[in-house]
PDB file of C-alpha atoms and ligand atoms in Angstrom:
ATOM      1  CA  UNK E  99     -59.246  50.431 -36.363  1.00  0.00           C
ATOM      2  CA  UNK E 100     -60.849  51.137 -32.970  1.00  0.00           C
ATOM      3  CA  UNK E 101     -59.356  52.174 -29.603  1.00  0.00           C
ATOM      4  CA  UNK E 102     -61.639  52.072 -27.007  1.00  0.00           C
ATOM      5  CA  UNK E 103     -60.346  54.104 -23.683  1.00  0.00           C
ATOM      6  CA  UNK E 104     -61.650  53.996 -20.213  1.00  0.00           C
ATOM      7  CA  UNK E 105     -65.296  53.512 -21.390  1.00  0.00           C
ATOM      8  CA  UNK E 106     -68.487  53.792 -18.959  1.00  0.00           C
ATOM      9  CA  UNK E 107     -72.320  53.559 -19.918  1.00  0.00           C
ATOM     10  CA  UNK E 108     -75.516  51.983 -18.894  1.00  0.00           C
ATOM     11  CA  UNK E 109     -79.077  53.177 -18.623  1.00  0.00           C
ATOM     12  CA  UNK E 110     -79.829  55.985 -16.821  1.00  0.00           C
ATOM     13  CA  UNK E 111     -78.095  56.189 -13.195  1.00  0.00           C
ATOM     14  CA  UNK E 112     -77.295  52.455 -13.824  1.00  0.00           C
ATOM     15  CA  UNK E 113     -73.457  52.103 -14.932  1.00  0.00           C
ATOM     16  CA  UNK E 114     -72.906  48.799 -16.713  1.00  0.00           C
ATOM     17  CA  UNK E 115     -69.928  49.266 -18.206  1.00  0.00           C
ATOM     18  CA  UNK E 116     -67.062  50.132 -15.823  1.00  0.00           C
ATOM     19  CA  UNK E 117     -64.021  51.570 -17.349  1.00  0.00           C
ATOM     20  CA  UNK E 118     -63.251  49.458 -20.387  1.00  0.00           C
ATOM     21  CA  UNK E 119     -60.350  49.802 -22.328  1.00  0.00           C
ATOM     22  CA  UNK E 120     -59.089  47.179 -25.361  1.00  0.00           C
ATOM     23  CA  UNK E 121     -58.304  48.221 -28.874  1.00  0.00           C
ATOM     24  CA  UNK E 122     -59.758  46.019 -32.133  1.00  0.00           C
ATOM     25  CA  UNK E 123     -57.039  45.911 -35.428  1.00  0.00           C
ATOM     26  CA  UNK E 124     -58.495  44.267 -39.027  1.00  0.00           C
ATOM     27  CA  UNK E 125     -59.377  41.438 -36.993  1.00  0.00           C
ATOM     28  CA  UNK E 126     -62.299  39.428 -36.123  1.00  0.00           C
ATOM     29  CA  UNK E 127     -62.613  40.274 -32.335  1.00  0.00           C
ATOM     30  CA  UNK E 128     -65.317  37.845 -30.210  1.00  0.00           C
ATOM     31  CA  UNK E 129     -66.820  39.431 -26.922  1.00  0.00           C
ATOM     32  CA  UNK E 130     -67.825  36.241 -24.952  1.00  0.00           C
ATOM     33  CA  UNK E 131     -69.648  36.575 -21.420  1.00  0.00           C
ATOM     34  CA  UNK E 132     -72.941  34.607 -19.885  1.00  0.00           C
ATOM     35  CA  UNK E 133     -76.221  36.487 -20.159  1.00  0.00           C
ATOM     36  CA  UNK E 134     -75.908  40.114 -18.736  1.00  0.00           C
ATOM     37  CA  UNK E 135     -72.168  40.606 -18.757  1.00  0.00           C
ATOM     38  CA  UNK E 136     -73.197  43.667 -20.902  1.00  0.00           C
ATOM     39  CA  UNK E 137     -71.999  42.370 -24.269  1.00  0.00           C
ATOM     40  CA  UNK E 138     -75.215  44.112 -25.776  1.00  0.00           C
ATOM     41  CA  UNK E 139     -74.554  47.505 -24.007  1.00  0.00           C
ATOM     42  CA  UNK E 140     -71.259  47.504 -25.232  1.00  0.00           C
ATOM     43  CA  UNK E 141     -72.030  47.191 -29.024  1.00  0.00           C
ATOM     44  CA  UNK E 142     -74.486  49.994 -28.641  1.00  0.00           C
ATOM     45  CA  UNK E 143     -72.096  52.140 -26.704  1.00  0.00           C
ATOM     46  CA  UNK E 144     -69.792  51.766 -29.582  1.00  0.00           C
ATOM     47  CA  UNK E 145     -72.261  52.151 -31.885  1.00  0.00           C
ATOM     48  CA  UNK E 146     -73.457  55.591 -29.971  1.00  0.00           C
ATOM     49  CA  UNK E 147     -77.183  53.745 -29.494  1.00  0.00           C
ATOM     50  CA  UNK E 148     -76.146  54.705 -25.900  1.00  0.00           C
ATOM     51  CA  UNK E 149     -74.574  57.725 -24.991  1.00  0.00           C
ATOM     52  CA  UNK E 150     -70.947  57.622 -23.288  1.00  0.00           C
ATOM     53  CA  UNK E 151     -70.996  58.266 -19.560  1.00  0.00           C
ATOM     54  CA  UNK E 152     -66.898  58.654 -19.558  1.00  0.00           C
ATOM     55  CA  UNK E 153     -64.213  57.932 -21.576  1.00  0.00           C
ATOM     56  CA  UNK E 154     -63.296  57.759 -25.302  1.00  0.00           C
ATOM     57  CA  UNK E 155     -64.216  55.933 -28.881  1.00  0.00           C
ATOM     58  CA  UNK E 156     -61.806  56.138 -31.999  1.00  0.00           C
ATOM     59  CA  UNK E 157     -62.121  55.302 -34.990  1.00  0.00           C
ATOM     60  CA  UNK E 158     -59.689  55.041 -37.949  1.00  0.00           C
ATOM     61  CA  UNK E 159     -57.981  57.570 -35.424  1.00  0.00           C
ATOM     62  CA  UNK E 160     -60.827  60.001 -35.368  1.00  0.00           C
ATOM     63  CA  UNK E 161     -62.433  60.737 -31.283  1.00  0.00           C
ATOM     64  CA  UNK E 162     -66.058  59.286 -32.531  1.00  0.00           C
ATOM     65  CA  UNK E 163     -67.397  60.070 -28.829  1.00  0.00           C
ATOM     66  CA  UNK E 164     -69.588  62.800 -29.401  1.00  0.00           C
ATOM     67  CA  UNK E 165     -70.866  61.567 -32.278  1.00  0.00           C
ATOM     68  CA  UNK E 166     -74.347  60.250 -33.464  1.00  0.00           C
ATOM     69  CA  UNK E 167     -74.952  57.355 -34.836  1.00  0.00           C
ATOM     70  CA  UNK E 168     -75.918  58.118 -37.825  1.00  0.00           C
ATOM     71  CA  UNK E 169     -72.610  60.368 -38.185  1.00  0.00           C
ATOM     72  CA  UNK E 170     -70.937  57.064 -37.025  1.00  0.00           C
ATOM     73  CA  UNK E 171     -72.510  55.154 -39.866  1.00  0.00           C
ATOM     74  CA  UNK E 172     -71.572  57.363 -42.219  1.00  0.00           C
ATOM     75  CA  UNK E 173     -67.747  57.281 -41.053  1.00  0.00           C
ATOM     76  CA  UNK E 174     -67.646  53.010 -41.698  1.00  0.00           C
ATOM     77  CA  UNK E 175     -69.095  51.481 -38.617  1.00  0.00           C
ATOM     78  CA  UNK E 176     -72.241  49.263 -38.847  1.00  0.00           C
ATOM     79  CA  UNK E 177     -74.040  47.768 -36.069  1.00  0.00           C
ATOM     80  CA  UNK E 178     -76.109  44.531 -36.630  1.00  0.00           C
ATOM     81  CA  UNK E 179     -78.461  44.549 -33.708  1.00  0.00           C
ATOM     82  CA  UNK E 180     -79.312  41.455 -32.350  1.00  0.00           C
ATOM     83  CA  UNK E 181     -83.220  42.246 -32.084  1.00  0.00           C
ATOM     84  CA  UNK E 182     -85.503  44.150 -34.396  1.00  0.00           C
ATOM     85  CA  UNK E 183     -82.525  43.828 -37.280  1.00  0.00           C
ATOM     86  CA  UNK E 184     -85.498  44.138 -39.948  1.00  0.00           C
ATOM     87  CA  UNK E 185     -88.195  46.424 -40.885  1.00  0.00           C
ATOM     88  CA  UNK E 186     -90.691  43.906 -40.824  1.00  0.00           C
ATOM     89  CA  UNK E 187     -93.540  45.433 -43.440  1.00  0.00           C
ATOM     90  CA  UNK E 188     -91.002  46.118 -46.114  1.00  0.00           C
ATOM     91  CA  UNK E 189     -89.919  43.581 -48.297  1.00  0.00           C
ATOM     92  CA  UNK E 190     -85.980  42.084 -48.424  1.00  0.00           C
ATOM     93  CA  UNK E 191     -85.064  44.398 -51.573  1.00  0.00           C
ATOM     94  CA  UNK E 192     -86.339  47.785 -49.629  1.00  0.00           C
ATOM     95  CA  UNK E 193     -84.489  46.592 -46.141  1.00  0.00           C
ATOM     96  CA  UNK E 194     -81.205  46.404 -48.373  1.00  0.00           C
ATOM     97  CA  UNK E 195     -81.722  49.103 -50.177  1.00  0.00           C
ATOM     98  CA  UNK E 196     -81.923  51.232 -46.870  1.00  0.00           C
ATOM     99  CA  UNK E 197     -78.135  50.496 -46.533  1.00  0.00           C
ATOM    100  CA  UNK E 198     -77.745  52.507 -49.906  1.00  0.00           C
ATOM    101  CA  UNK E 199     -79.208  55.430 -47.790  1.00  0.00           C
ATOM    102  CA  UNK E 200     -75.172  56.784 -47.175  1.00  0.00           C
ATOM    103  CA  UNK E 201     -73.455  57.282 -50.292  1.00  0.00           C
ATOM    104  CA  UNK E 202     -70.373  54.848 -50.751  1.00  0.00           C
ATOM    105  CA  UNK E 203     -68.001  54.433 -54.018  1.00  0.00           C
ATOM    106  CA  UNK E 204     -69.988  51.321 -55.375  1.00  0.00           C
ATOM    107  CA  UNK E 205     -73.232  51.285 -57.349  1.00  0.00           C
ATOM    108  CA  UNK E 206     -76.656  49.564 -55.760  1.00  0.00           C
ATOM    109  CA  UNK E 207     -76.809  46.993 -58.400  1.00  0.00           C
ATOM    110  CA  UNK E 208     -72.441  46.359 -57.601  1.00  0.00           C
ATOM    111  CA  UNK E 209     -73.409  45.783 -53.965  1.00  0.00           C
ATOM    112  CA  UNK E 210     -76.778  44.167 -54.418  1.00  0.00           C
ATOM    113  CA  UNK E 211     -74.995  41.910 -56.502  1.00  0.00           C
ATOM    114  CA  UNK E 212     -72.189  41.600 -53.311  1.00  0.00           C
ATOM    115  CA  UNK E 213     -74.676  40.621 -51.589  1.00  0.00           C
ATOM    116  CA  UNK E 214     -76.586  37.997 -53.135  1.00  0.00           C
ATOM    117  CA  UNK E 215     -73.182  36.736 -53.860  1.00  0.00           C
ATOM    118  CA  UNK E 216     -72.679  35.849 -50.084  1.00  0.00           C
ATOM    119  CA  UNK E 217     -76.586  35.431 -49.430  1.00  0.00           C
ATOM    120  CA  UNK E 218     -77.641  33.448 -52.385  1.00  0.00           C
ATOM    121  CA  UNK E 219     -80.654  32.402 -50.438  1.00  0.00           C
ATOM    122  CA  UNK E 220     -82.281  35.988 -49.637  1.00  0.00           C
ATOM    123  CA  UNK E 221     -81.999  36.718 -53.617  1.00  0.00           C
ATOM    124  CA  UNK E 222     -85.291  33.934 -53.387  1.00  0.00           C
ATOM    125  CA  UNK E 223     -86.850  36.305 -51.353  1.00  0.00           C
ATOM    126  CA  UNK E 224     -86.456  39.495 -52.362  1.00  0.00           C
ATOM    127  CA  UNK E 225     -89.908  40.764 -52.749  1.00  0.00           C
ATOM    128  CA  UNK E 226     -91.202  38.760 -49.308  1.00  0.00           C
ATOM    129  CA  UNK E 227     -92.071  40.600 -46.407  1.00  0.00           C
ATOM    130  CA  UNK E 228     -89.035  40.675 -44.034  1.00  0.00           C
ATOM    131  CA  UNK E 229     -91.289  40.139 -40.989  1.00  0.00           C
ATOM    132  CA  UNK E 230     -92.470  36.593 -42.849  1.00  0.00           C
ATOM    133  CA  UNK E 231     -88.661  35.451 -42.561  1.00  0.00           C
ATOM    134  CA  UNK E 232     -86.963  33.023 -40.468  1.00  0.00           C
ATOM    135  CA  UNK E 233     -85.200  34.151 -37.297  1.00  0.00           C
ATOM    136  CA  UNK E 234     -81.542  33.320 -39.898  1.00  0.00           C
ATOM    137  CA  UNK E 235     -83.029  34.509 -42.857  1.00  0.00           C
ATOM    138  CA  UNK E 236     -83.663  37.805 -40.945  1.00  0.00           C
ATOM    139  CA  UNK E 237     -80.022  38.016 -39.780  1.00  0.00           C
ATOM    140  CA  UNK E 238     -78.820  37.430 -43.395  1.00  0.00           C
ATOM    141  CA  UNK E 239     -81.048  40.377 -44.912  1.00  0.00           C
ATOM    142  CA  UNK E 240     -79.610  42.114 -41.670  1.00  0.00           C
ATOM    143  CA  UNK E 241     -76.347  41.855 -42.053  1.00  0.00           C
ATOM    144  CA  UNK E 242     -76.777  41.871 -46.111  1.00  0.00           C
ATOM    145  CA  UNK E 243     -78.023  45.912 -45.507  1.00  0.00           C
ATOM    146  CA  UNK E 244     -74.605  46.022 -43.351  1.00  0.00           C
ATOM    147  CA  UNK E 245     -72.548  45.233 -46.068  1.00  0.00           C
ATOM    148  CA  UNK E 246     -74.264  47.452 -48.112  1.00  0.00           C
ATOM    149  CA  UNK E 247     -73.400  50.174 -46.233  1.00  0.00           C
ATOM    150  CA  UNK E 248     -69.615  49.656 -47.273  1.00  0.00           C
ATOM    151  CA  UNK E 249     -68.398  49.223 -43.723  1.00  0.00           C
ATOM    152  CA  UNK E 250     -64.725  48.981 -42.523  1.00  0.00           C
ATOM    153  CA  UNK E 251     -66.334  47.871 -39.430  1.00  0.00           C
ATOM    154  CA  UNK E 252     -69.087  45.409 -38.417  1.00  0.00           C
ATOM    155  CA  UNK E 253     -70.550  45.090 -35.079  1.00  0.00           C
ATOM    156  CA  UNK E 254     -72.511  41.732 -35.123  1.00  0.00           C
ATOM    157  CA  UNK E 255     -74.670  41.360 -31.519  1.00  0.00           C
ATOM    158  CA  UNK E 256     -75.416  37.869 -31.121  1.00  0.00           C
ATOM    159  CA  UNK E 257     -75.863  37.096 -34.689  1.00  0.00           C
ATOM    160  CA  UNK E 258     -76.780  33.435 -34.009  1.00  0.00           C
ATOM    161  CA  UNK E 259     -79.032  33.740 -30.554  1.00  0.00           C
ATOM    162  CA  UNK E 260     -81.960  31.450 -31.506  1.00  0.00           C
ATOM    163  CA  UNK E 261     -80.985  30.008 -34.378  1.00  0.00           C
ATOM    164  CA  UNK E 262     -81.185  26.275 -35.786  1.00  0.00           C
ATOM    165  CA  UNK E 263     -77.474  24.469 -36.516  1.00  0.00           C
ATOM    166  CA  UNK E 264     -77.923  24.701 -39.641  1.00  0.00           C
ATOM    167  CA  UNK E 265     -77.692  28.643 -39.618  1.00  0.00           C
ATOM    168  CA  UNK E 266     -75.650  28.840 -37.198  1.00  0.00           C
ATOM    169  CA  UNK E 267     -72.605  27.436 -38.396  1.00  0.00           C
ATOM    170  CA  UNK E 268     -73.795  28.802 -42.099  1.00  0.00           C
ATOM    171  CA  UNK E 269     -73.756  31.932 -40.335  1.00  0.00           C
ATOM    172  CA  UNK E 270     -70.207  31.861 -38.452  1.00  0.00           C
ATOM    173  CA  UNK E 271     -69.106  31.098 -41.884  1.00  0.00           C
ATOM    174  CA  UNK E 272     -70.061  33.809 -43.908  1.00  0.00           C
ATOM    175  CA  UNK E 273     -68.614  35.990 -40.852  1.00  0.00           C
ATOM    176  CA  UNK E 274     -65.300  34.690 -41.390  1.00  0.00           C
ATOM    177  CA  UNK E 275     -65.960  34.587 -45.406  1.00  0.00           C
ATOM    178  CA  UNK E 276     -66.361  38.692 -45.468  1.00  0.00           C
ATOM    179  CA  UNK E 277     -64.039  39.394 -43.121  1.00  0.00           C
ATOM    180  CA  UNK E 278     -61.370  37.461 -45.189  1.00  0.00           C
ATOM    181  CA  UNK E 279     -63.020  38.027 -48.777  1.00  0.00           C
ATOM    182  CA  UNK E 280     -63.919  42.080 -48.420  1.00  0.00           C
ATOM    183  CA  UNK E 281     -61.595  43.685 -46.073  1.00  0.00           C
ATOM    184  CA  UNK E 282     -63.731  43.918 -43.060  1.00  0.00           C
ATOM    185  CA  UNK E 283     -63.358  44.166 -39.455  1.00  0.00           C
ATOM    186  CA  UNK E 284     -66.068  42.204 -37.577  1.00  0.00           C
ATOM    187  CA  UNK E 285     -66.511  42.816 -33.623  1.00  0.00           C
ATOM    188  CA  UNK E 286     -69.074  39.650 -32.538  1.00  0.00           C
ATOM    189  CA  UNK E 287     -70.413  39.018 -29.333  1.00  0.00           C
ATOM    190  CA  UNK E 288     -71.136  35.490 -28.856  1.00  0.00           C
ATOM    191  CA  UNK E 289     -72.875  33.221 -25.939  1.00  0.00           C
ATOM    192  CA  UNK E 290     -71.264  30.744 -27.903  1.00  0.00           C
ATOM    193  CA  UNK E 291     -68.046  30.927 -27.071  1.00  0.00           C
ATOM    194  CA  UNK E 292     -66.869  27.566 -28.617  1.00  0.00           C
ATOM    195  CA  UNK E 293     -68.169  28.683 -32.177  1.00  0.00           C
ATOM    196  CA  UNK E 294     -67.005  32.058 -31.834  1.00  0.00           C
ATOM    197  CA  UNK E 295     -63.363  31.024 -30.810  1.00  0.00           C
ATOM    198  CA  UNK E 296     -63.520  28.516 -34.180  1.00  0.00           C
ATOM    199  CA  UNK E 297     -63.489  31.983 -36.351  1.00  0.00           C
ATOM    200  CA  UNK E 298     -61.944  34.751 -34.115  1.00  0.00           C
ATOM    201  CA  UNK E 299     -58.662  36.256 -34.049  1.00  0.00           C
ATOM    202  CA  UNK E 300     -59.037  37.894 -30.860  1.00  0.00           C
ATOM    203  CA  UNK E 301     -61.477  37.164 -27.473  1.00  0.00           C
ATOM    204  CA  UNK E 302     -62.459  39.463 -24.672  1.00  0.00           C
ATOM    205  CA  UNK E 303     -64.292  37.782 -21.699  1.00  0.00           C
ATOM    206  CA  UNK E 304     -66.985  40.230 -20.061  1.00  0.00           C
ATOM    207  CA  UNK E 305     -68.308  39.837 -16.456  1.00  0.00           C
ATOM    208  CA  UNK E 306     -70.239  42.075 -14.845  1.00  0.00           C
ATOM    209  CA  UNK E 307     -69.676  44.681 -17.236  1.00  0.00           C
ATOM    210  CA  UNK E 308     -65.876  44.450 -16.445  1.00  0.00           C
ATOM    211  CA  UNK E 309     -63.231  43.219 -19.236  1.00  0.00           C
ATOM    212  CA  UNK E 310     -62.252  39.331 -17.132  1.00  0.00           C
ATOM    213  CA  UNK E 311     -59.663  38.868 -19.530  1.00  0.00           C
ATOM    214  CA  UNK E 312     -58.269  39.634 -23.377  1.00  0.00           C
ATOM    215  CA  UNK E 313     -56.468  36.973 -25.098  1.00  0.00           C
ATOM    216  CA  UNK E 314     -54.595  37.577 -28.551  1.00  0.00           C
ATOM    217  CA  UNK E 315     -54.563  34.239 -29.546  1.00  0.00           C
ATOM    218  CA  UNK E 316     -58.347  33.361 -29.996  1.00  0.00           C
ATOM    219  CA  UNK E 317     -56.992  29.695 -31.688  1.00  0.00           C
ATOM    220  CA  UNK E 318     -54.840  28.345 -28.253  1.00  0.00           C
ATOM    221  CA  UNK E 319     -57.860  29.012 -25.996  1.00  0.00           C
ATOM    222  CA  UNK E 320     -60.133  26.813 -28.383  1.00  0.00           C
ATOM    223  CA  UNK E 321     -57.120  24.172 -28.137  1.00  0.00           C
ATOM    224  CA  UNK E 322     -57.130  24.356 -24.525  1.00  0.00           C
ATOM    225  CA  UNK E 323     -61.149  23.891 -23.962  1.00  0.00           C
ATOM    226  CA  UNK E 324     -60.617  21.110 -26.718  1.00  0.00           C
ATOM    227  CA  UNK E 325     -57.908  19.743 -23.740  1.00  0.00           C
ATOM    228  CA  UNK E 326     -60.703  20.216 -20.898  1.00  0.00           C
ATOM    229  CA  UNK E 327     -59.485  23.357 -19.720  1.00  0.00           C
ATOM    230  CA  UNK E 328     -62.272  25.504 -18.610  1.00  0.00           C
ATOM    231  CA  UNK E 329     -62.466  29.205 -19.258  1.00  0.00           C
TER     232      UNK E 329
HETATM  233  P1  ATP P 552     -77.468  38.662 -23.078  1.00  0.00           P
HETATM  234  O1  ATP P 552     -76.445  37.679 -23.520  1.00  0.00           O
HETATM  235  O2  ATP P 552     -78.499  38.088 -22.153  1.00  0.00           O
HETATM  236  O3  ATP P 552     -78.059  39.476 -24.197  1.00  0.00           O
HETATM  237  P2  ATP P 552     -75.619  40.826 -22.435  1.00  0.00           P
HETATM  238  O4  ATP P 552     -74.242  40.371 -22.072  1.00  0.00           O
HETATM  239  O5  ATP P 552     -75.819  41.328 -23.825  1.00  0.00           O
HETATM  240  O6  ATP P 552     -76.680  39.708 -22.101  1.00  0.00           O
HETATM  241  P3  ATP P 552     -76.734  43.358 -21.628  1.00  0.00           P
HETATM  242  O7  ATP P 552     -77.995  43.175 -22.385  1.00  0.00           O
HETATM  243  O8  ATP P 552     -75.738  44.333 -22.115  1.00  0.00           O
HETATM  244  O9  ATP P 552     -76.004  41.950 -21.395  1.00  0.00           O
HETATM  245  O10 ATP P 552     -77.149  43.732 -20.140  1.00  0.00           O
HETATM  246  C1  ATP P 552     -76.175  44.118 -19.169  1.00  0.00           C
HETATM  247  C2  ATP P 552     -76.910  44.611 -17.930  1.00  0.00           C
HETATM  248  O11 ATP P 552     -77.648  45.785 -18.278  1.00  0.00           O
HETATM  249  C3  ATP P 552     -77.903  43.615 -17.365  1.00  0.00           C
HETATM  250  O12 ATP P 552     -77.792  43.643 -15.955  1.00  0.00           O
HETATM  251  C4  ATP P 552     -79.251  44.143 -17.810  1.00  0.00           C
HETATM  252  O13 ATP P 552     -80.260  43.846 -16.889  1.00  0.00           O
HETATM  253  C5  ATP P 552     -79.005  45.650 -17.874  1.00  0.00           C
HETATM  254  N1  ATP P 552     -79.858  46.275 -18.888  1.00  0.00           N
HETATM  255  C6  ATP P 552     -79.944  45.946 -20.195  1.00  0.00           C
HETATM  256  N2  ATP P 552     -80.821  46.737 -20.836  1.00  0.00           N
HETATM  257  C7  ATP P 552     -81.293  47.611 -19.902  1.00  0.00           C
HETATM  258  C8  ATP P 552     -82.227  48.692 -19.950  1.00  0.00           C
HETATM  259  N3  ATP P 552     -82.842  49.049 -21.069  1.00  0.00           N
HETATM  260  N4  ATP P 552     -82.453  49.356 -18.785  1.00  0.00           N
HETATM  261  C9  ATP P 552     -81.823  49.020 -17.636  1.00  0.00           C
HETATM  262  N5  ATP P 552     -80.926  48.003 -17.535  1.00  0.00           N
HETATM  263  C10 ATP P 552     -80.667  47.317 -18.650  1.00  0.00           C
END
């Protein structure tokens, strides 16, 4: 799905990624690390918010690195940012219809429908404001517009920073739910690392904008934190 090779970006003259390579299959892949490992850089870089300093992106075998990304979009990749996810004077129905904007094979009432589907609760609020929502009801509308995009791949950044329990593990759910239930690929970086490991396949550990380790099996490093290990 994505093969990520020998990657480098940051902000200006300041590299904070430094030569990262890892490749994500139909998978749900967690990227764990403690505030400013560079999770957040990372998602943009693949996303092509921020422009590649070295090294390469494919995607569904295609070189993606001197794309846009809008042209990005377009080819199946959506990135759920963790800030500023809605357009705060439109309403819910005119955020989600935004994700209409690239053509796909399904109608907008077949994927609206998708949608409230997963999201019953943002079909109540359809014609509210997005900037009078909750912090979860935000990320639901956010990553509602996602799915309307007909993505093969997600890119959820911190999906559940800030919100209450009760969203949060709503919200790990319907991650796992989509993945499983539409065919999806879902990259999600996580401070969480206990909830993330619950749902993911796969789990790369950032520091300092270096890859500390890659594990396959997401499931035995949740059994061995549940032993007292420490990671
Ligand atoms: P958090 O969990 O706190 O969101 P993170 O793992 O997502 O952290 P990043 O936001 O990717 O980390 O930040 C990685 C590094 O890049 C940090 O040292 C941060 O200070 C720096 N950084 C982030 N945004 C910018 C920016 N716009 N300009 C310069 N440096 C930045």
């Amino acid at each position: 799905m994505l093969k990520i090779n020998n990657i480098r970006s940051g902000y200006g003259d300041v590299e904070v990624l430094h030569d990262l390579t890892f490749d994500v299959k139909h998978e749900i892949y967690a990227i764990l690390g403690a505030n400013g490992a560079g999770k957040t850089t990372l998602m943009k870089t693949i996303a092509k918010v921020l422009p590649l300093n070295g090294g390469e992106i494919h995607f569904k075998g295609e070189n993606i690195s001197g794309l846009t990304s809008y042209q990005v979009a377009a080819k199946g990749l959506a990135f759920v940012p963790q800030e500023g996810n809605v357009f705060p004077t439109m309403t819910v129905m005119e955020n989600l219809s935004i994700g209409c904007v690239l053509q796909g094979k399904k109608s907008k009432k077949e994927k609206l429908e998708e949608v409230f589907d997963v999201f019953p609760d943002i079909y109540e609020r359809i014609n509210q404001k997005a900037g009078s929502l909750s912090g979860g009801e935000a990320q639901m509308v956010a990553f509602g517009r996602a799915l309307m995009q007909e993505s093969e791949l997600l890119l959820l950044d911190e999906p559940t920073a800030g919100l209450s329990p009760k969203y949060v593990d709503m919200f790990f759910n319907k991650v796992k739910e989509i993945h499983e239930k539409k065919n999806v690929s879902i990259i999600i970086s996580e401070q969480n690392a206990a909830k993330a490991l619950e749902i993911a396949d796969k789990i790369m550990v950032l520091n300092l904008g270096k890859i500390h380790f890659i594990e396959d099996c997401a499931k035995c490093v949740l059994s061995m934190i549940q032993e007292g290990y420490r990671i």
